[in-house]
Amino acid sequence: MSRAWAAEAVRRVEADANRSADTHLHVFPLPASWGIDLYLKDESVHPTGSLKHRLARSLVLYGLANGWITPDTTLVDASSGSTAVSEAYFARLLGLPFVAVMPRTTSVEKVELIEFYGGRCHFVDSAGDVYDVARSLAEECGGHYLDQFTYAERATDWRGNNNIAESVLDQLALERHPAPTWVVVGAGTGGTSATIGRYLRYRQLDTRLCVVDPEGSAFFSSWQTGDRSVTACGSRIEGIGRPRVEPSFVAGVVDHMLQVPDAASVAAMQWCSRVLGRRVGASTGTSMWGALQLIASMRAAGEVGSVVTLICDGGERYAHTYYSEPWLAEQGIDPAPYAAELEALLRS
């Protein structure tokens, strides 16, 4: 009975992927004289509105394939919000209960989306508590702890199967620089950077991977020193940055890292939103800031080529945080100096 249920569950999840097709790769306008193309992979158009839709789908399929998820399983995960939104969506698709363990500071828009999809939110006061609380809740109810921070790097097939790296390269095939000079992503679980970094090596490409990390996150200093025991206070940029180095972060596939101030992330988010005519989230701002720094370095070195980064999610989830002037002031985040830097970069 459970084997037949699992087969039907896999079919439903795969059918959802088939309906969703692929996400768009947009050209971001830069001065033609630069000889450099910037592309944004728009992950906000997934059914649940973020890059984490891919991860949640992979985690659920991984649990089904391993026999960890049955018709009576409650799904539980630790999250800063977006992954939980997508996991709640897939739990509802399979008719399973879902519990998200999240910091109390998670945006109200994400909480509402989780509840819209039938999930339940369990809040903790410290971001560092989410792991143990999620594990305990899963054990108490006999459920399955999806554990995105451990399984992200292995649940997705890094060799292809329409993973995000394969998708980007296929979409670049007819462009003037089909093999990008850089791919720029943030690290939350570490799963996206692991998938892309492994795929670039598997395909024997010269493309380099840059991981951008917000202030307050442990990944950057760990990558610099090689010490995986590094801890930090955590990140104010939802979706990326962590108080610890997550098991899914594969430092060996990362060619370069940049630490990005929170105010720079917000400035790039605002600037990107104005240029695109639509709001993007702050983690997209972090990636855009990193991409533009690399483009500036390429220009200084007289290089041409292409750079790819992601629209991680839409800005509608952050109306009460990153798009709120009072909230930014309360957090001591002033994007103005970094906005001036961006304007100067474009004029140079």
CSV table of C-alpha atoms in Angstrom, one decimal:
chain,number,residue,atom,x,y,z
A,1,MET,CA,0.0,0.0,0.0
A,2,SER,CA,2.7,2.5,0.9
A,3,ARG,CA,4.7,1.6,-2.2
A,4,ALA,CA,1.7,2.3,-4.4
A,5,TRP,CA,1.1,5.6,-2.5
A,6,ALA,CA,4.8,6.6,-2.9
A,7,ALA,CA,4.5,6.0,-6.7
A,8,GLU,CA,1.5,8.2,-6.9
A,9,ALA,CA,3.1,10.8,-4.8
A,10,VAL,CA,6.2,10.9,-7.0
A,11,ARG,CA,3.9,11.2,-10.1
A,12,ARG,CA,2.1,14.2,-8.5
A,13,VAL,CA,5.4,16.0,-7.7
A,14,GLU,CA,6.8,15.3,-11.2
A,15,ALA,CA,3.6,16.4,-12.8
A,16,ASP,CA,3.9,19.7,-11.0
A,17,ALA,CA,7.4,20.1,-12.3
A,18,ASN,CA,6.2,19.3,-15.8
A,19,ARG,CA,3.4,21.9,-15.6
A,20,SER,CA,5.8,24.5,-14.3
A,21,ALA,CA,8.3,24.1,-17.2
A,22,ASP,CA,11.4,26.2,-16.8
A,23,THR,CA,12.2,29.7,-15.5
A,24,HIS,CA,13.2,32.6,-17.7
A,25,LEU,CA,16.7,33.9,-18.2
A,26,HIS,CA,16.5,37.7,-18.6
A,27,VAL,CA,19.0,40.1,-20.1
A,28,PHE,CA,19.8,42.9,-17.7
A,29,PRO,CA,20.6,46.2,-19.4
A,30,LEU,CA,24.2,47.3,-19.3
A,31,PRO,CA,26.0,49.8,-21.5
A,32,ALA,CA,26.8,48.1,-24.8
A,33,SER,CA,30.3,49.5,-24.8
A,34,TRP,CA,31.3,47.3,-21.9
A,35,GLY,CA,31.1,44.1,-23.9
A,36,ILE,CA,29.7,42.3,-20.9
A,37,ASP,CA,26.3,40.7,-20.7
A,38,LEU,CA,24.4,40.2,-17.4
A,39,TYR,CA,21.7,37.6,-17.1
A,40,LEU,CA,19.1,37.1,-14.3
A,41,LYS,CA,17.6,33.6,-13.9
A,42,ASP,CA,14.1,34.4,-12.7
A,43,GLU,CA,13.3,31.9,-10.0
A,44,SER,CA,10.5,34.0,-8.7
A,45,VAL,CA,8.1,32.6,-11.3
A,46,HIS,CA,8.0,29.1,-9.7
A,47,PRO,CA,4.5,28.2,-8.4
A,48,THR,CA,5.6,29.2,-4.9
A,49,GLY,CA,7.5,32.2,-6.0
A,50,SER,CA,11.1,31.5,-5.2
A,51,LEU,CA,14.3,29.5,-5.9
A,52,LYS,CA,13.4,27.3,-3.0
A,53,HIS,CA,10.7,25.6,-5.0
A,54,ARG,CA,13.4,23.5,-6.7
A,55,LEU,CA,14.9,22.6,-3.3
A,56,ALA,CA,11.6,21.7,-1.7
A,57,ARG,CA,10.6,19.5,-4.7
A,58,SER,CA,14.0,17.7,-4.5
A,59,LEU,CA,13.8,17.2,-0.7
A,60,VAL,CA,10.3,15.7,-1.0
A,61,LEU,CA,11.3,13.4,-3.9
A,62,TYR,CA,14.4,12.4,-1.9
A,63,GLY,CA,12.3,11.5,1.1
A,64,LEU,CA,9.9,9.5,-1.0
A,65,ALA,CA,12.6,7.6,-2.8
A,66,ASN,CA,14.3,6.7,0.5
A,67,GLY,CA,11.0,5.5,2.0
A,68,TRP,CA,11.0,8.2,4.7
A,69,ILE,CA,7.7,9.7,3.7
A,70,THR,CA,4.6,7.6,3.9
A,71,PRO,CA,0.8,8.4,3.8
A,72,ASP,CA,0.8,9.2,7.5
A,73,THR,CA,4.0,11.3,7.7
A,74,THR,CA,4.1,14.8,9.1
A,75,LEU,CA,6.7,16.8,7.3
A,76,VAL,CA,8.8,19.2,9.4
A,77,ASP,CA,11.7,21.5,8.5
A,78,ALA,CA,13.8,24.4,9.8
A,79,SER,CA,13.6,27.4,7.6
A,80,SER,CA,14.0,31.2,7.3
A,81,GLY,CA,10.7,31.2,5.4
A,82,SER,CA,10.9,30.6,1.6
A,83,THR,CA,11.8,26.9,1.7
A,84,ALA,CA,9.0,26.4,4.2
A,85,VAL,CA,6.5,28.1,1.8
A,86,SER,CA,7.5,25.7,-0.9
A,87,GLU,CA,7.5,22.7,1.4
A,88,ALA,CA,4.0,23.5,2.6
A,89,TYR,CA,2.9,23.6,-1.0
A,90,PHE,CA,4.2,20.1,-1.7
A,91,ALA,CA,2.9,18.8,1.6
A,92,ARG,CA,-0.6,20.0,0.6
A,93,LEU,CA,-0.1,18.4,-2.9
A,94,LEU,CA,0.4,15.1,-1.2
A,95,GLY,CA,-2.2,15.6,1.5
A,96,LEU,CA,0.4,15.6,4.4
A,97,PRO,CA,0.7,17.9,7.4
A,98,PHE,CA,3.6,20.3,7.5
A,99,VAL,CA,5.3,22.2,10.3
A,100,ALA,CA,7.8,25.0,9.7
A,101,VAL,CA,10.2,25.9,12.5
A,102,MET,CA,11.3,29.5,11.9
A,103,PRO,CA,12.8,32.5,13.7
A,104,ARG,CA,10.2,34.9,15.1
A,105,THR,CA,11.6,37.6,12.9
A,106,THR,CA,10.5,35.9,9.6
A,107,SER,CA,8.5,38.2,7.4
A,108,VAL,CA,4.7,38.2,8.0
A,109,GLU,CA,4.2,37.7,4.3
A,110,LYS,CA,6.0,34.4,4.3
A,111,VAL,CA,4.1,33.2,7.4
A,112,GLU,CA,0.9,34.0,5.7
A,113,LEU,CA,1.9,32.0,2.6
A,114,ILE,CA,2.9,29.0,4.7
A,115,GLU,CA,-0.5,29.0,6.4
A,116,PHE,CA,-2.2,29.6,3.0
A,117,TYR,CA,-0.8,26.3,1.8
A,118,GLY,CA,-1.9,24.5,5.0
A,119,GLY,CA,1.3,24.6,7.0
A,120,ARG,CA,1.7,25.4,10.6
A,121,CYS,CA,4.4,27.8,11.9
A,122,HIS,CA,6.4,27.1,15.1
A,123,PHE,CA,8.5,30.1,16.1
A,124,VAL,CA,11.8,30.3,18.0
A,125,ASP,CA,13.5,33.3,19.4
A,126,SER,CA,17.0,32.4,18.1
A,127,ALA,CA,17.8,31.4,14.6
A,128,GLY,CA,20.3,28.9,16.0
A,129,ASP,CA,17.5,26.9,17.7
A,130,VAL,CA,15.6,26.0,14.6
A,131,TYR,CA,17.6,22.8,13.9
A,132,ASP,CA,17.1,21.0,17.3
A,133,VAL,CA,13.5,22.2,17.6
A,134,ALA,CA,12.6,20.9,14.2
A,135,ARG,CA,14.3,17.6,14.8
A,136,SER,CA,12.5,17.2,18.2
A,137,LEU,CA,9.1,18.0,16.8
A,138,ALA,CA,9.6,15.4,14.0
A,139,GLU,CA,10.6,12.8,16.5
A,140,GLU,CA,7.6,13.6,18.8
A,141,CYS,CA,5.0,13.2,16.1
A,142,GLY,CA,6.7,10.3,14.3
A,143,GLY,CA,7.2,12.6,11.3
A,144,HIS,CA,10.1,13.2,8.8
A,145,TYR,CA,12.6,16.1,9.3
A,146,LEU,CA,13.2,17.2,5.8
A,147,ASP,CA,16.5,18.8,7.0
A,148,GLN,CA,17.2,21.1,4.1
A,149,PHE,CA,20.6,22.1,5.6
A,150,THR,CA,21.9,18.6,5.4
A,151,TYR,CA,20.3,17.1,2.3
A,152,ALA,CA,20.2,20.1,-0.1
A,153,GLU,CA,23.6,19.2,-1.7
A,154,ARG,CA,22.6,15.6,-2.3
A,155,ALA,CA,18.9,15.7,-3.1
A,156,THR,CA,19.4,17.4,-6.4
A,157,ASP,CA,21.1,15.6,-9.3
A,158,TRP,CA,24.2,17.8,-9.9
A,159,ARG,CA,25.0,16.0,-13.2
A,160,GLY,CA,21.9,17.3,-14.9
A,161,ASN,CA,18.2,16.2,-14.9
A,162,ASN,CA,17.2,19.9,-15.6
A,163,ASN,CA,19.0,21.2,-12.5
A,164,ILE,CA,19.5,25.0,-12.4
A,165,ALA,CA,23.0,24.9,-13.8
A,166,GLU,CA,22.0,22.8,-16.8
A,167,SER,CA,19.0,25.0,-17.4
A,168,VAL,CA,21.1,28.2,-17.4
A,169,LEU,CA,23.7,26.8,-19.8
A,170,ASP,CA,21.1,25.5,-22.2
A,171,GLN,CA,19.4,28.9,-22.2
A,172,LEU,CA,22.8,30.6,-23.0
A,173,ALA,CA,23.6,28.4,-25.9
A,174,LEU,CA,22.7,31.0,-28.6
A,175,GLU,CA,24.1,34.0,-26.8
A,176,ARG,CA,27.4,35.7,-27.8
A,177,HIS,CA,29.1,34.4,-24.6
A,178,PRO,CA,27.4,31.0,-24.1
A,179,ALA,CA,29.8,29.9,-21.3
A,180,PRO,CA,29.6,32.6,-18.6
A,181,THR,CA,32.7,34.0,-17.0
A,182,TRP,CA,31.0,34.0,-13.6
A,183,VAL,CA,27.9,32.5,-12.0
A,184,VAL,CA,27.0,34.4,-8.8
A,185,VAL,CA,24.7,32.9,-6.1
A,186,GLY,CA,24.2,33.2,-2.3
A,187,ALA,CA,24.5,30.4,0.2
A,188,GLY,CA,21.6,29.5,2.4
A,189,THR,CA,21.7,25.8,2.6
A,190,GLY,CA,24.7,25.6,0.2
A,191,GLY,CA,22.7,23.4,-2.1
A,192,THR,CA,22.5,25.7,-5.1
A,193,SER,CA,26.2,26.6,-5.0
A,194,ALA,CA,27.1,22.9,-4.6
A,195,THR,CA,24.9,21.9,-7.6
A,196,ILE,CA,26.3,24.7,-9.8
A,197,GLY,CA,29.9,24.2,-8.8
A,198,ARG,CA,29.8,20.5,-9.4
A,199,TYR,CA,28.1,20.8,-12.7
A,200,LEU,CA,30.6,23.3,-14.0
A,201,ARG,CA,33.4,20.9,-13.2
A,202,TYR,CA,31.5,18.0,-14.6
A,203,ARG,CA,31.0,19.8,-17.9
A,204,GLN,CA,34.7,20.9,-17.9
A,205,LEU,CA,33.9,24.6,-18.2
A,206,ASP,CA,36.1,27.5,-17.2
A,207,THR,CA,33.2,29.3,-15.7
A,208,ARG,CA,33.9,30.4,-12.1
A,209,LEU,CA,31.5,30.3,-9.2
A,210,CYS,CA,31.2,33.2,-6.8
A,211,VAL,CA,29.2,32.9,-3.6
A,212,VAL,CA,28.1,36.1,-2.0
A,213,ASP,CA,27.5,36.1,1.7
A,214,PRO,CA,25.7,38.8,3.8
A,215,GLU,CA,27.2,40.2,6.9
A,216,GLY,CA,26.6,38.2,10.1
A,217,SER,CA,26.9,34.9,8.2
A,218,ALA,CA,29.4,32.2,9.0
A,219,PHE,CA,30.1,31.0,5.4
A,220,PHE,CA,32.6,33.7,4.3
A,221,SER,CA,35.0,33.4,7.2
A,222,SER,CA,34.8,29.6,7.1
A,223,TRP,CA,35.7,29.6,3.4
A,224,GLN,CA,38.6,32.0,4.0
A,225,THR,CA,40.1,29.9,6.9
A,226,GLY,CA,38.9,26.4,6.1
A,227,ASP,CA,37.4,26.2,9.6
A,228,ARG,CA,33.9,24.7,9.4
A,229,SER,CA,33.3,25.2,13.1
A,230,VAL,CA,33.0,28.9,12.7
A,231,THR,CA,29.8,30.4,14.1
A,232,ALA,CA,28.2,33.9,13.7
A,233,CYS,CA,25.2,35.9,14.7
A,234,GLY,CA,23.2,35.0,11.6
A,235,SER,CA,22.0,37.2,8.7
A,236,ARG,CA,19.3,39.9,8.3
A,237,ILE,CA,19.0,39.0,4.6
A,238,GLU,CA,16.3,36.3,4.6
A,239,GLY,CA,17.1,33.2,2.6
A,240,ILE,CA,20.9,33.4,2.6
A,241,GLY,CA,23.6,33.5,5.2
A,242,ARG,CA,23.5,31.3,8.3
A,243,PRO,CA,24.8,31.4,11.9
A,244,ARG,CA,26.7,28.2,11.3
A,245,VAL,CA,28.4,26.5,8.3
A,246,GLU,CA,25.7,24.1,7.0
A,247,PRO,CA,26.5,20.5,6.1
A,248,SER,CA,25.4,21.1,2.5
A,249,PHE,CA,27.9,23.9,1.9
A,250,VAL,CA,30.7,22.5,-0.3
A,251,ALA,CA,33.5,25.0,-0.1
A,252,GLY,CA,35.7,23.1,-2.5
A,253,VAL,CA,33.6,24.0,-5.6
A,254,VAL,CA,33.5,27.8,-4.8
A,255,ASP,CA,36.1,29.8,-6.7
A,256,HIS,CA,35.6,33.1,-5.0
A,257,MET,CA,33.5,34.6,-2.2
A,258,LEU,CA,32.4,38.2,-1.4
A,259,GLN,CA,31.0,39.5,1.8
A,260,VAL,CA,28.2,42.0,1.2
A,261,PRO,CA,27.1,44.6,3.7
A,262,ASP,CA,23.3,44.5,4.4
A,263,ALA,CA,23.0,48.1,3.3
A,264,ALA,CA,24.6,47.2,-0.1
A,265,SER,CA,22.2,44.3,-0.5
A,266,VAL,CA,19.2,46.7,0.0
A,267,ALA,CA,20.7,49.3,-2.3
A,268,ALA,CA,21.2,46.8,-5.1
A,269,MET,CA,17.7,45.4,-4.5
A,270,GLN,CA,16.2,48.9,-4.8
A,271,TRP,CA,18.3,49.7,-7.9
A,272,CYS,CA,17.5,46.3,-9.6
A,273,SER,CA,13.8,46.8,-8.9
A,274,ARG,CA,13.8,50.2,-10.5
A,275,VAL,CA,15.6,49.0,-13.6
A,276,LEU,CA,13.3,45.9,-14.0
A,277,GLY,CA,10.1,47.7,-13.1
A,278,ARG,CA,9.2,45.0,-10.5
A,279,ARG,CA,10.2,44.4,-6.9
A,280,VAL,CA,12.8,41.7,-6.1
A,281,GLY,CA,13.9,40.4,-2.7
A,282,ALA,CA,17.0,41.4,-0.7
A,283,SER,CA,18.9,38.2,-1.4
A,284,THR,CA,18.6,39.1,-5.1
A,285,GLY,CA,20.2,42.5,-4.1
A,286,THR,CA,23.1,40.6,-2.5
A,287,SER,CA,23.7,38.6,-5.6
A,288,MET,CA,23.4,41.7,-7.8
A,289,TRP,CA,25.9,43.6,-5.7
A,290,GLY,CA,28.4,40.8,-6.1
A,291,ALA,CA,27.7,40.4,-9.8
A,292,LEU,CA,28.3,44.2,-10.4
A,293,GLN,CA,31.6,44.1,-8.4
A,294,LEU,CA,32.8,41.2,-10.6
A,295,ILE,CA,31.7,43.1,-13.7
A,296,ALA,CA,33.7,46.2,-12.6
A,297,SER,CA,36.8,43.9,-12.1
A,298,MET,CA,36.3,42.5,-15.6
A,299,ARG,CA,36.1,45.9,-17.1
A,300,ALA,CA,39.2,47.0,-15.3
A,301,ALA,CA,41.1,44.0,-16.7
A,302,GLY,CA,39.7,44.6,-20.2
A,303,GLU,CA,37.7,41.4,-20.2
A,304,VAL,CA,34.5,40.7,-22.1
A,305,GLY,CA,32.1,37.9,-21.3
A,306,SER,CA,28.9,37.2,-19.4
A,307,VAL,CA,27.8,37.0,-15.8
A,308,VAL,CA,24.8,35.1,-14.5
A,309,THR,CA,22.9,35.5,-11.2
A,310,LEU,CA,19.5,34.8,-9.9
A,311,ILE,CA,16.2,36.6,-9.0
A,312,CYS,CA,15.7,34.5,-5.9
A,313,ASP,CA,12.2,35.7,-5.1
A,314,GLY,CA,9.9,38.7,-5.5
A,315,GLY,CA,9.9,41.8,-3.3
A,316,GLU,CA,6.2,41.4,-2.4
A,317,ARG,CA,7.3,39.2,0.5
A,318,TYR,CA,9.2,42.0,2.1
A,319,ALA,CA,6.8,44.9,2.1
A,320,HIS,CA,7.0,45.3,5.9
A,321,THR,CA,10.8,44.8,6.0
A,322,TYR,CA,13.3,45.7,3.2
A,323,TYR,CA,10.7,47.9,1.5
A,324,SER,CA,9.8,49.7,4.7
A,325,GLU,CA,11.7,52.9,5.4
A,326,PRO,CA,10.9,52.8,9.2
A,327,TRP,CA,12.0,49.2,9.4
A,328,LEU,CA,15.3,50.0,7.7
A,329,ALA,CA,15.9,52.9,10.0
A,330,GLU,CA,15.1,50.7,13.0
A,331,GLN,CA,17.7,48.2,11.8
A,332,GLY,CA,20.3,50.9,11.1
A,333,ILE,CA,20.4,50.1,7.4
A,334,ASP,CA,21.2,53.1,5.2
A,335,PRO,CA,21.5,52.1,1.6
A,336,ALA,CA,22.2,55.6,0.3
A,337,PRO,CA,26.0,55.4,0.2
A,338,TYR,CA,25.9,52.1,-1.7
A,339,ALA,CA,23.3,53.4,-4.1
A,340,ALA,CA,25.7,56.2,-4.9
A,341,GLU,CA,28.4,53.6,-5.6
A,342,LEU,CA,26.1,51.8,-8.0
A,343,GLU,CA,25.4,55.0,-9.9
A,344,ALA,CA,29.1,55.8,-10.1
A,345,LEU,CA,29.8,52.3,-11.4
A,346,LEU,CA,27.3,52.8,-14.2
A,347,ARG,CA,28.7,56.2,-15.1
A,348,SER,CA,32.3,55.0,-15.3
